[in-house]
Amino acid sequence: MRDEITARVGFQFYSFDGRILEVFGGHPHRFHIQNLHLSVTDPDRKGRRTVEIVHARPGATGHSLSWQVTAAEWERSPDLVALLEAVQASIDGI
């Protein structure tokens, strides 16, 4: 991947360059794909999804970032969907 992918949802801004995922907002975070686990749940009955980013592996001690995306935010943010898919593809390619 050569180009930076960006997305904005609410007050958060996301940037991914193929190796580093950065989340800007109240407290900025940086995640490297070689030390990153990403999970996105299927929508619940109200259409909300939970996105979780964890340093290291699930269940391991380390920093994590988790948030809910409403159905409306998910629909209005195709850039977020593309960014999360790119991050997962990069993780899978390691």
mmCIF file of N, CA, C and O in Angstrom:
data_model
loop_
_atom_site.group_PDB
_atom_site.id
_atom_site.type_symbol
_atom_site.label_atom_id
_atom_site.label_comp_id
_atom_site.label_asym_id
_atom_site.label_seq_id
_atom_site.Cartn_x
_atom_site.Cartn_y
_atom_site.Cartn_z
ATOM 1 N N MET A 1 0.837 -1.168 0.000
ATOM 2 C CA MET A 1 0.000 0.000 0.000
ATOM 3 C C MET A 1 0.890 1.242 0.000
ATOM 4 O O MET A 1 1.805 1.347 0.766
ATOM 5 N N ARG A 2 0.588 2.190 -0.834
ATOM 6 C CA ARG A 2 1.434 3.376 -0.953
ATOM 7 C C ARG A 2 0.762 4.641 -0.465
ATOM 8 O O ARG A 2 1.420 5.555 -0.029
ATOM 9 N N ASP A 3 -0.541 4.722 -0.576
ATOM 10 C CA ASP A 3 -1.238 5.943 -0.229
ATOM 11 C C ASP A 3 -1.777 5.885 1.191
ATOM 12 O O ASP A 3 -2.114 4.818 1.708
ATOM 13 N N GLU A 4 -1.886 7.044 1.778
ATOM 14 C CA GLU A 4 -2.474 7.156 3.102
ATOM 15 C C GLU A 4 -3.991 7.135 2.969
ATOM 16 O O GLU A 4 -4.560 7.764 2.087
ATOM 17 N N ILE A 5 -4.634 6.390 3.851
ATOM 18 C CA ILE A 5 -6.097 6.354 3.908
ATOM 19 C C ILE A 5 -6.503 7.105 5.161
ATOM 20 O O ILE A 5 -5.938 6.890 6.235
ATOM 21 N N THR A 6 -7.483 7.985 5.030
ATOM 22 C CA THR A 6 -7.958 8.737 6.185
ATOM 23 C C THR A 6 -9.471 8.606 6.289
ATOM 24 O O THR A 6 -10.160 8.334 5.309
ATOM 25 N N ALA A 7 -9.955 8.797 7.514
ATOM 26 C CA ALA A 7 -11.395 8.772 7.766
ATOM 27 C C ALA A 7 -11.681 9.650 8.971
ATOM 28 O O ALA A 7 -10.835 9.815 9.852
ATOM 29 N N ARG A 8 -12.871 10.206 8.994
ATOM 30 C CA ARG A 8 -13.312 11.007 10.127
ATOM 31 C C ARG A 8 -14.686 10.499 10.559
ATOM 32 O O ARG A 8 -15.585 10.337 9.752
ATOM 33 N N VAL A 9 -14.812 10.241 11.876
ATOM 34 C CA VAL A 9 -16.090 9.859 12.462
ATOM 35 C C VAL A 9 -16.228 10.663 13.744
ATOM 36 O O VAL A 9 -15.409 10.523 14.657
ATOM 37 N N GLY A 10 -17.213 11.516 13.787
ATOM 38 C CA GLY A 10 -17.405 12.359 14.965
ATOM 39 C C GLY A 10 -16.182 13.229 15.191
ATOM 40 O O GLY A 10 -15.726 13.922 14.283
ATOM 41 N N PHE A 11 -15.634 13.180 16.403
ATOM 42 C CA PHE A 11 -14.459 13.979 16.742
ATOM 43 C C PHE A 11 -13.150 13.239 16.495
ATOM 44 O O PHE A 11 -12.081 13.760 16.765
ATOM 45 N N GLN A 12 -13.219 12.010 16.003
ATOM 46 C CA GLN A 12 -12.024 11.210 15.777
ATOM 47 C C GLN A 12 -11.598 11.301 14.308
ATOM 48 O O GLN A 12 -12.426 11.315 13.399
ATOM 49 N N PHE A 13 -10.273 11.322 14.110
ATOM 50 C CA PHE A 13 -9.688 11.293 12.772
ATOM 51 C C PHE A 13 -8.731 10.118 12.730
ATOM 52 O O PHE A 13 -7.913 9.937 13.634
ATOM 53 N N TYR A 14 -8.819 9.310 11.681
ATOM 54 C CA TYR A 14 -8.018 8.098 11.537
ATOM 55 C C TYR A 14 -7.134 8.226 10.303
ATOM 56 O O TYR A 14 -7.570 8.730 9.269
ATOM 57 N N SER A 15 -5.910 7.723 10.423
ATOM 58 C CA SER A 15 -4.963 7.763 9.318
ATOM 59 C C SER A 15 -4.197 6.439 9.297
ATOM 60 O O SER A 15 -3.736 5.964 10.338
ATOM 61 N N PHE A 16 -4.061 5.847 8.094
ATOM 62 C CA PHE A 16 -3.320 4.595 7.954
ATOM 63 C C PHE A 16 -2.455 4.680 6.709
ATOM 64 O O PHE A 16 -2.939 4.991 5.621
ATOM 65 N N ASP A 17 -1.157 4.420 6.880
ATOM 66 C CA ASP A 17 -0.210 4.525 5.764
ATOM 67 C C ASP A 17 0.303 3.174 5.277
ATOM 68 O O ASP A 17 1.235 3.112 4.487
ATOM 69 N N GLY A 18 -0.306 2.093 5.752
ATOM 70 C CA GLY A 18 0.136 0.757 5.365
ATOM 71 C C GLY A 18 0.899 0.047 6.463
ATOM 72 O O GLY A 18 1.015 -1.172 6.456
ATOM 73 N N ARG A 19 1.441 0.800 7.408
ATOM 74 C CA ARG A 19 2.167 0.230 8.547
ATOM 75 C C ARG A 19 1.662 0.748 9.873
ATOM 76 O O ARG A 19 1.575 0.009 10.837
ATOM 77 N N ILE A 20 1.362 2.040 9.938
ATOM 78 C CA ILE A 20 0.990 2.697 11.193
ATOM 79 C C ILE A 20 -0.453 3.188 11.102
ATOM 80 O O ILE A 20 -0.807 3.918 10.176
ATOM 81 N N LEU A 21 -1.250 2.793 12.090
ATOM 82 C CA LEU A 21 -2.599 3.322 12.238
ATOM 83 C C LEU A 21 -2.545 4.386 13.326
ATOM 84 O O LEU A 21 -2.079 4.115 14.433
ATOM 85 N N GLU A 22 -2.979 5.588 13.003
ATOM 86 C CA GLU A 22 -3.009 6.678 13.970
ATOM 87 C C GLU A 22 -4.454 7.104 14.184
ATOM 88 O O GLU A 22 -5.222 7.205 13.239
ATOM 89 N N VAL A 23 -4.780 7.327 15.452
ATOM 90 C CA VAL A 23 -6.110 7.777 15.825
ATOM 91 C C VAL A 23 -5.936 9.094 16.567
ATOM 92 O O VAL A 23 -5.270 9.152 17.601
ATOM 93 N N PHE A 24 -6.522 10.143 16.021
ATOM 94 C CA PHE A 24 -6.417 11.469 16.617
ATOM 95 C C PHE A 24 -7.771 11.855 17.192
ATOM 96 O O PHE A 24 -8.799 11.621 16.581
ATOM 97 N N GLY A 25 -7.739 12.447 18.340
ATOM 98 C CA GLY A 25 -8.953 12.886 19.021
ATOM 99 C C GLY A 25 -8.551 13.380 20.389
ATOM 100 O O GLY A 25 -7.548 14.075 20.531
ATOM 101 N N GLY A 26 -9.303 12.988 21.411
ATOM 102 C CA GLY A 26 -8.972 13.398 22.773
ATOM 103 C C GLY A 26 -7.573 12.965 23.191
ATOM 104 O O GLY A 26 -6.804 13.744 23.739
ATOM 105 N N HIS A 27 -7.239 11.714 22.938
ATOM 106 C CA HIS A 27 -5.918 11.167 23.256
ATOM 107 C C HIS A 27 -5.411 10.441 22.016
ATOM 108 O O HIS A 27 -5.913 9.375 21.674
ATOM 109 N N PRO A 28 -4.417 10.993 21.327
ATOM 110 C CA PRO A 28 -3.911 10.349 20.105
ATOM 111 C C PRO A 28 -3.269 8.995 20.407
ATOM 112 O O PRO A 28 -2.677 8.804 21.471
ATOM 113 N N HIS A 29 -3.407 8.065 19.463
ATOM 114 C CA HIS A 29 -2.840 6.720 19.598
ATOM 115 C C HIS A 29 -2.169 6.341 18.297
ATOM 116 O O HIS A 29 -2.624 6.710 17.216
ATOM 117 N N ARG A 30 -1.092 5.549 18.417
ATOM 118 C CA ARG A 30 -0.398 5.000 17.245
ATOM 119 C C ARG A 30 -0.282 3.495 17.437
ATOM 120 O O ARG A 30 0.079 3.030 18.505
ATOM 121 N N PHE A 31 -0.564 2.766 16.372
ATOM 122 C CA PHE A 31 -0.500 1.311 16.406
ATOM 123 C C PHE A 31 0.272 0.839 15.185
ATOM 124 O O PHE A 31 -0.019 1.257 14.064
ATOM 125 N N HIS A 32 1.250 -0.055 15.378
ATOM 126 C CA HIS A 32 1.991 -0.655 14.270
ATOM 127 C C HIS A 32 1.355 -2.005 13.956
ATOM 128 O O HIS A 32 1.018 -2.763 14.868
ATOM 129 N N ILE A 33 1.186 -2.326 12.673
ATOM 130 C CA ILE A 33 0.463 -3.535 12.299
ATOM 131 C C ILE A 33 1.123 -4.819 12.793
ATOM 132 O O ILE A 33 0.451 -5.824 12.962
ATOM 133 N N GLN A 34 2.427 -4.796 13.050
ATOM 134 C CA GLN A 34 3.083 -6.016 13.530
ATOM 135 C C GLN A 34 2.799 -6.271 15.006
ATOM 136 O O GLN A 34 3.149 -7.334 15.518
ATOM 137 N N ASN A 35 2.195 -5.318 15.691
ATOM 138 C CA ASN A 35 1.855 -5.481 17.098
ATOM 139 C C ASN A 35 0.415 -5.010 17.312
ATOM 140 O O ASN A 35 0.123 -4.234 18.202
ATOM 141 N N LEU A 36 -0.483 -5.506 16.455
ATOM 142 C CA LEU A 36 -1.840 -4.988 16.442
ATOM 143 C C LEU A 36 -2.839 -6.100 16.167
ATOM 144 O O LEU A 36 -2.615 -6.960 15.316
ATOM 145 N N HIS A 37 -3.917 -6.076 16.903
ATOM 146 C CA HIS A 37 -5.058 -6.943 16.636
ATOM 147 C C HIS A 37 -6.269 -6.046 16.446
ATOM 148 O O HIS A 37 -6.511 -5.144 17.248
ATOM 149 N N LEU A 38 -7.032 -6.269 15.391
ATOM 150 C CA LEU A 38 -8.219 -5.472 15.077
ATOM 151 C C LEU A 38 -9.426 -6.392 15.047
ATOM 152 O O LEU A 38 -9.375 -7.473 14.445
ATOM 153 N N SER A 39 -10.496 -5.974 15.693
ATOM 154 C CA SER A 39 -11.753 -6.717 15.568
ATOM 155 C C SER A 39 -12.900 -5.732 15.401
ATOM 156 O O SER A 39 -12.913 -4.665 16.007
ATOM 157 N N VAL A 40 -13.814 -6.103 14.532
ATOM 158 C CA VAL A 40 -15.030 -5.330 14.291
ATOM 159 C C VAL A 40 -16.186 -6.315 14.399
ATOM 160 O O VAL A 40 -16.230 -7.303 13.667
ATOM 161 N N THR A 41 -17.106 -6.037 15.308
ATOM 162 C CA THR A 41 -18.234 -6.948 15.487
ATOM 163 C C THR A 41 -19.257 -6.758 14.378
ATOM 164 O O THR A 41 -19.298 -5.724 13.716
ATOM 165 N N ASP A 42 -20.077 -7.758 14.194
ATOM 166 C CA ASP A 42 -21.237 -7.609 13.326
ATOM 167 C C ASP A 42 -22.202 -6.643 14.000
ATOM 168 O O ASP A 42 -22.155 -6.461 15.230
ATOM 169 N N PRO A 43 -23.080 -6.033 13.241
ATOM 170 C CA PRO A 43 -24.004 -5.089 13.864
ATOM 171 C C PRO A 43 -24.938 -5.781 14.854
ATOM 172 O O PRO A 43 -25.376 -6.905 14.612
ATOM 173 N N ASP A 44 -25.214 -5.088 15.967
ATOM 174 C CA ASP A 44 -26.202 -5.600 16.908
ATOM 175 C C ASP A 44 -27.598 -5.280 16.387
ATOM 176 O O ASP A 44 -27.750 -4.775 15.279
ATOM 177 N N ARG A 45 -28.614 -5.537 17.168
ATOM 178 C CA ARG A 45 -29.981 -5.342 16.653
ATOM 179 C C ARG A 45 -30.316 -3.888 16.366
ATOM 180 O O ARG A 45 -31.251 -3.590 15.638
ATOM 181 N N LYS A 46 -29.530 -2.952 16.929
ATOM 182 C CA LYS A 46 -29.718 -1.531 16.631
ATOM 183 C C LYS A 46 -28.734 -1.034 15.568
ATOM 184 O O LYS A 46 -28.695 0.150 15.273
ATOM 185 N N GLY A 47 -27.927 -1.941 15.031
ATOM 186 C CA GLY A 47 -27.004 -1.581 13.968
ATOM 187 C C GLY A 47 -25.649 -1.095 14.439
ATOM 188 O O GLY A 47 -24.806 -0.732 13.627
ATOM 189 N N ARG A 48 -25.411 -1.081 15.756
ATOM 190 C CA ARG A 48 -24.119 -0.621 16.277
ATOM 191 C C ARG A 48 -23.070 -1.715 16.119
ATOM 192 O O ARG A 48 -23.353 -2.891 16.269
ATOM 193 N N ARG A 49 -21.867 -1.277 15.829
ATOM 194 C CA ARG A 49 -20.709 -2.182 15.750
ATOM 195 C C ARG A 49 -19.686 -1.722 16.781
ATOM 196 O O ARG A 49 -19.564 -0.531 17.032
ATOM 197 N N THR A 50 -18.952 -2.660 17.316
ATOM 198 C CA THR A 50 -17.859 -2.336 18.220
ATOM 199 C C THR A 50 -16.549 -2.585 17.501
ATOM 200 O O THR A 50 -16.345 -3.661 16.928
ATOM 201 N N VAL A 51 -15.699 -1.574 17.502
ATOM 202 C CA VAL A 51 -14.375 -1.677 16.906
ATOM 203 C C VAL A 51 -13.380 -1.716 18.059
ATOM 204 O O VAL A 51 -13.439 -0.876 18.963
ATOM 205 N N GLU A 52 -12.481 -2.698 18.040
ATOM 206 C CA GLU A 52 -11.471 -2.813 19.084
ATOM 207 C C GLU A 52 -10.100 -2.965 18.442
ATOM 208 O O GLU A 52 -9.910 -3.809 17.559
ATOM 209 N N ILE A 53 -9.180 -2.145 18.910
ATOM 210 C CA ILE A 53 -7.787 -2.203 18.473
ATOM 211 C C ILE A 53 -6.959 -2.497 19.716
ATOM 212 O O ILE A 53 -7.078 -1.799 20.720
ATOM 213 N N VAL A 54 -6.138 -3.537 19.636
ATOM 214 C CA VAL A 54 -5.366 -3.972 20.795
ATOM 215 C C VAL A 54 -3.902 -4.078 20.402
ATOM 216 O O VAL A 54 -3.578 -4.680 19.377
ATOM 217 N N HIS A 55 -3.013 -3.490 21.231
ATOM 218 C CA HIS A 55 -1.585 -3.749 21.072
ATOM 219 C C HIS A 55 -1.355 -5.188 21.485
ATOM 220 O O HIS A 55 -1.880 -5.642 22.486
ATOM 221 N N ALA A 56 -0.578 -5.924 20.740
ATOM 222 C CA ALA A 56 -0.256 -7.319 20.994
ATOM 223 C C ALA A 56 -1.421 -8.194 20.555
ATOM 224 O O ALA A 56 -1.995 -7.956 19.505
ATOM 225 N N ARG A 57 -1.786 -9.155 21.338
ATOM 226 C CA ARG A 57 -2.834 -10.107 20.981
ATOM 227 C C ARG A 57 -4.021 -9.968 21.934
ATOM 228 O O ARG A 57 -3.862 -9.501 23.054
ATOM 229 N N PRO A 58 -5.200 -10.429 21.514
ATOM 230 C CA PRO A 58 -6.360 -10.350 22.406
ATOM 231 C C PRO A 58 -6.086 -11.092 23.710
ATOM 232 O O PRO A 58 -5.490 -12.157 23.709
ATOM 233 N N GLY A 59 -6.485 -10.522 24.811
ATOM 234 C CA GLY A 59 -6.279 -11.135 26.115
ATOM 235 C C GLY A 59 -4.925 -10.841 26.733
ATOM 236 O O GLY A 59 -4.713 -11.068 27.914
ATOM 237 N N ALA A 60 -3.974 -10.337 25.948
ATOM 238 C CA ALA A 60 -2.651 -9.995 26.481
ATOM 239 C C ALA A 60 -2.731 -8.617 27.133
ATOM 240 O O ALA A 60 -3.593 -7.810 26.807
ATOM 241 N N THR A 61 -1.842 -8.400 28.080
ATOM 242 C CA THR A 61 -1.812 -7.077 28.686
ATOM 243 C C THR A 61 -1.243 -6.099 27.680
ATOM 244 O O THR A 61 -0.350 -6.420 26.905
ATOM 245 N N GLY A 62 -1.763 -4.950 27.647
ATOM 246 C CA GLY A 62 -1.317 -3.939 26.704
ATOM 247 C C GLY A 62 -2.414 -2.925 26.504
ATOM 248 O O GLY A 62 -3.522 -3.045 27.021
ATOM 249 N N HIS A 63 -2.115 -1.932 25.724
ATOM 250 C CA HIS A 63 -3.056 -0.851 25.486
ATOM 251 C C HIS A 63 -4.112 -1.285 24.477
ATOM 252 O O HIS A 63 -3.825 -1.984 23.518
ATOM 253 N N SER A 64 -5.331 -0.860 24.716
ATOM 254 C CA SER A 64 -6.388 -1.132 23.740
ATOM 255 C C SER A 64 -7.260 0.102 23.581
ATOM 256 O O SER A 64 -7.294 0.976 24.443
ATOM 257 N N LEU A 65 -7.937 0.150 22.470
ATOM 258 C CA LEU A 65 -8.846 1.236 22.148
ATOM 259 C C LEU A 65 -10.112 0.590 21.606
ATOM 260 O O LEU A 65 -10.048 -0.239 20.701
ATOM 261 N N SER A 66 -11.240 0.929 22.194
ATOM 262 C CA SER A 66 -12.500 0.334 21.787
ATOM 263 C C SER A 66 -13.556 1.423 21.705
ATOM 264 O O SER A 66 -13.603 2.317 22.548
ATOM 265 N N TRP A 67 -14.386 1.354 20.672
ATOM 266 C CA TRP A 67 -15.472 2.321 20.556
ATOM 267 C C TRP A 67 -16.613 1.706 19.766
ATOM 268 O O TRP A 67 -16.435 0.720 19.051
ATOM 269 N N GLN A 68 -17.800 2.288 19.928
ATOM 270 C CA GLN A 68 -18.964 1.839 19.176
ATOM 271 C C GLN A 68 -19.245 2.803 18.036
ATOM 272 O O GLN A 68 -19.125 4.017 18.189
ATOM 273 N N VAL A 69 -19.605 2.237 16.910
ATOM 274 C CA VAL A 69 -19.976 3.013 15.732
ATOM 275 C C VAL A 69 -21.460 2.746 15.485
ATOM 276 O O VAL A 69 -21.861 1.584 15.346
ATOM 277 N N THR A 70 -22.257 3.787 15.477
ATOM 278 C CA THR A 70 -23.684 3.609 15.226
ATOM 279 C C THR A 70 -23.918 3.232 13.771
ATOM 280 O O THR A 70 -23.041 3.409 12.922
ATOM 281 N N ALA A 71 -25.101 2.738 13.503
ATOM 282 C CA ALA A 71 -25.449 2.367 12.126
ATOM 283 C C ALA A 71 -25.357 3.578 11.206
ATOM 284 O O ALA A 71 -24.857 3.479 10.084
ATOM 285 N N ALA A 72 -25.813 4.732 11.684
ATOM 286 C CA ALA A 72 -25.763 5.955 10.863
ATOM 287 C C ALA A 72 -24.323 6.364 10.590
ATOM 288 O O ALA A 72 -23.985 6.738 9.454
ATOM 289 N N GLU A 73 -23.460 6.310 11.614
ATOM 290 C CA GLU A 73 -22.047 6.664 11.410
ATOM 291 C C GLU A 73 -21.395 5.703 10.420
ATOM 292 O O GLU A 73 -20.610 6.122 9.573
ATOM 293 N N TRP A 74 -21.707 4.419 10.534
ATOM 294 C CA TRP A 74 -21.129 3.408 9.646
ATOM 295 C C TRP A 74 -21.537 3.680 8.202
ATOM 296 O O TRP A 74 -20.718 3.623 7.290
ATOM 297 N N GLU A 75 -22.804 4.000 7.997
ATOM 298 C CA GLU A 75 -23.297 4.279 6.651
ATOM 299 C C GLU A 75 -22.718 5.570 6.078
ATOM 300 O O GLU A 75 -22.460 5.661 4.885
ATOM 301 N N ARG A 76 -22.528 6.576 6.928
ATOM 302 C CA ARG A 76 -22.000 7.868 6.459
ATOM 303 C C ARG A 76 -20.486 7.872 6.329
ATOM 304 O O ARG A 76 -19.913 8.858 5.882
ATOM 305 N N SER A 77 -19.823 6.799 6.744
ATOM 306 C CA SER A 77 -18.358 6.785 6.778
ATOM 307 C C SER A 77 -17.772 5.635 5.962
ATOM 308 O O SER A 77 -17.103 4.758 6.510
ATOM 309 N N PRO A 78 -17.979 5.634 4.647
ATOM 310 C CA PRO A 78 -17.364 4.562 3.850
ATOM 311 C C PRO A 78 -15.836 4.601 3.926
ATOM 312 O O PRO A 78 -15.184 3.574 3.739
ATOM 313 N N ASP A 79 -15.266 5.782 4.232
ATOM 314 C CA ASP A 79 -13.816 5.877 4.390
ATOM 315 C C ASP A 79 -13.346 5.068 5.592
ATOM 316 O O ASP A 79 -12.274 4.464 5.554
ATOM 317 N N LEU A 80 -14.132 5.050 6.674
ATOM 318 C CA LEU A 80 -13.763 4.262 7.852
ATOM 319 C C LEU A 80 -13.770 2.776 7.515
ATOM 320 O O LEU A 80 -12.854 2.044 7.893
ATOM 321 N N VAL A 81 -14.778 2.334 6.805
ATOM 322 C CA VAL A 81 -14.866 0.926 6.410
ATOM 323 C C VAL A 81 -13.652 0.556 5.559
ATOM 324 O O VAL A 81 -13.003 -0.466 5.802
ATOM 325 N N ALA A 82 -13.312 1.393 4.586
ATOM 326 C CA ALA A 82 -12.151 1.128 3.729
ATOM 327 C C ALA A 82 -10.860 1.118 4.541
ATOM 328 O O ALA A 82 -9.984 0.272 4.324
ATOM 329 N N LEU A 83 -10.729 2.037 5.483
ATOM 330 C CA LEU A 83 -9.536 2.103 6.319
ATOM 331 C C LEU A 83 -9.410 0.836 7.165
ATOM 332 O O LEU A 83 -8.335 0.225 7.214
ATOM 333 N N LEU A 84 -10.490 0.414 7.819
ATOM 334 C CA LEU A 84 -10.435 -0.790 8.650
ATOM 335 C C LEU A 84 -10.145 -2.028 7.810
ATOM 336 O O LEU A 84 -9.393 -2.917 8.236
ATOM 337 N N GLU A 85 -10.705 -2.091 6.604
ATOM 338 C CA GLU A 85 -10.406 -3.225 5.716
ATOM 339 C C GLU A 85 -8.939 -3.222 5.307
ATOM 340 O O GLU A 85 -8.306 -4.284 5.230
ATOM 341 N N ALA A 86 -8.369 -2.052 5.041
ATOM 342 C CA ALA A 86 -6.947 -1.949 4.677
ATOM 343 C C ALA A 86 -6.047 -2.354 5.826
ATOM 344 O O ALA A 86 -5.042 -3.043 5.639
ATOM 345 N N VAL A 87 -6.412 -1.932 7.046
ATOM 346 C CA VAL A 87 -5.631 -2.314 8.226
ATOM 347 C C VAL A 87 -5.657 -3.837 8.384
ATOM 348 O O VAL A 87 -4.618 -4.476 8.565
ATOM 349 N N GLN A 88 -6.851 -4.439 8.289
ATOM 350 C CA GLN A 88 -6.954 -5.893 8.450
ATOM 351 C C GLN A 88 -6.191 -6.625 7.355
ATOM 352 O O GLN A 88 -5.510 -7.618 7.620
ATOM 353 N N ALA A 89 -6.260 -6.136 6.138
ATOM 354 C CA ALA A 89 -5.520 -6.770 5.029
ATOM 355 C C ALA A 89 -4.010 -6.692 5.281
ATOM 356 O O ALA A 89 -3.282 -7.652 5.007
ATOM 357 N N SER A 90 -3.540 -5.588 5.813
ATOM 358 C CA SER A 90 -2.101 -5.444 6.120
ATOM 359 C C SER A 90 -1.701 -6.389 7.237
ATOM 360 O O SER A 90 -0.623 -6.992 7.193
ATOM 361 N N ILE A 91 -2.549 -6.519 8.249
ATOM 362 C CA ILE A 91 -2.264 -7.459 9.350
ATOM 363 C C ILE A 91 -2.211 -8.888 8.802
ATOM 364 O O ILE A 91 -1.305 -9.659 9.127
ATOM 365 N N ASP A 92 -3.192 -9.244 7.980
ATOM 366 C CA ASP A 92 -3.243 -10.594 7.411
ATOM 367 C C ASP A 92 -2.060 -10.889 6.504
ATOM 368 O O ASP A 92 -1.642 -12.047 6.366
ATOM 369 N N GLY A 93 -1.482 -9.849 5.898
ATOM 370 C CA GLY A 93 -0.355 -10.019 4.987
ATOM 371 C C GLY A 93 0.989 -10.167 5.665
ATOM 372 O O GLY A 93 1.994 -10.382 5.000
ATOM 373 N N ILE A 94 1.014 -10.069 6.977
ATOM 374 C CA ILE A 94 2.291 -10.172 7.701
ATOM 375 C C ILE A 94 2.744 -11.613 7.726
ATOM 376 O O ILE A 94 2.051 -12.518 7.945
#
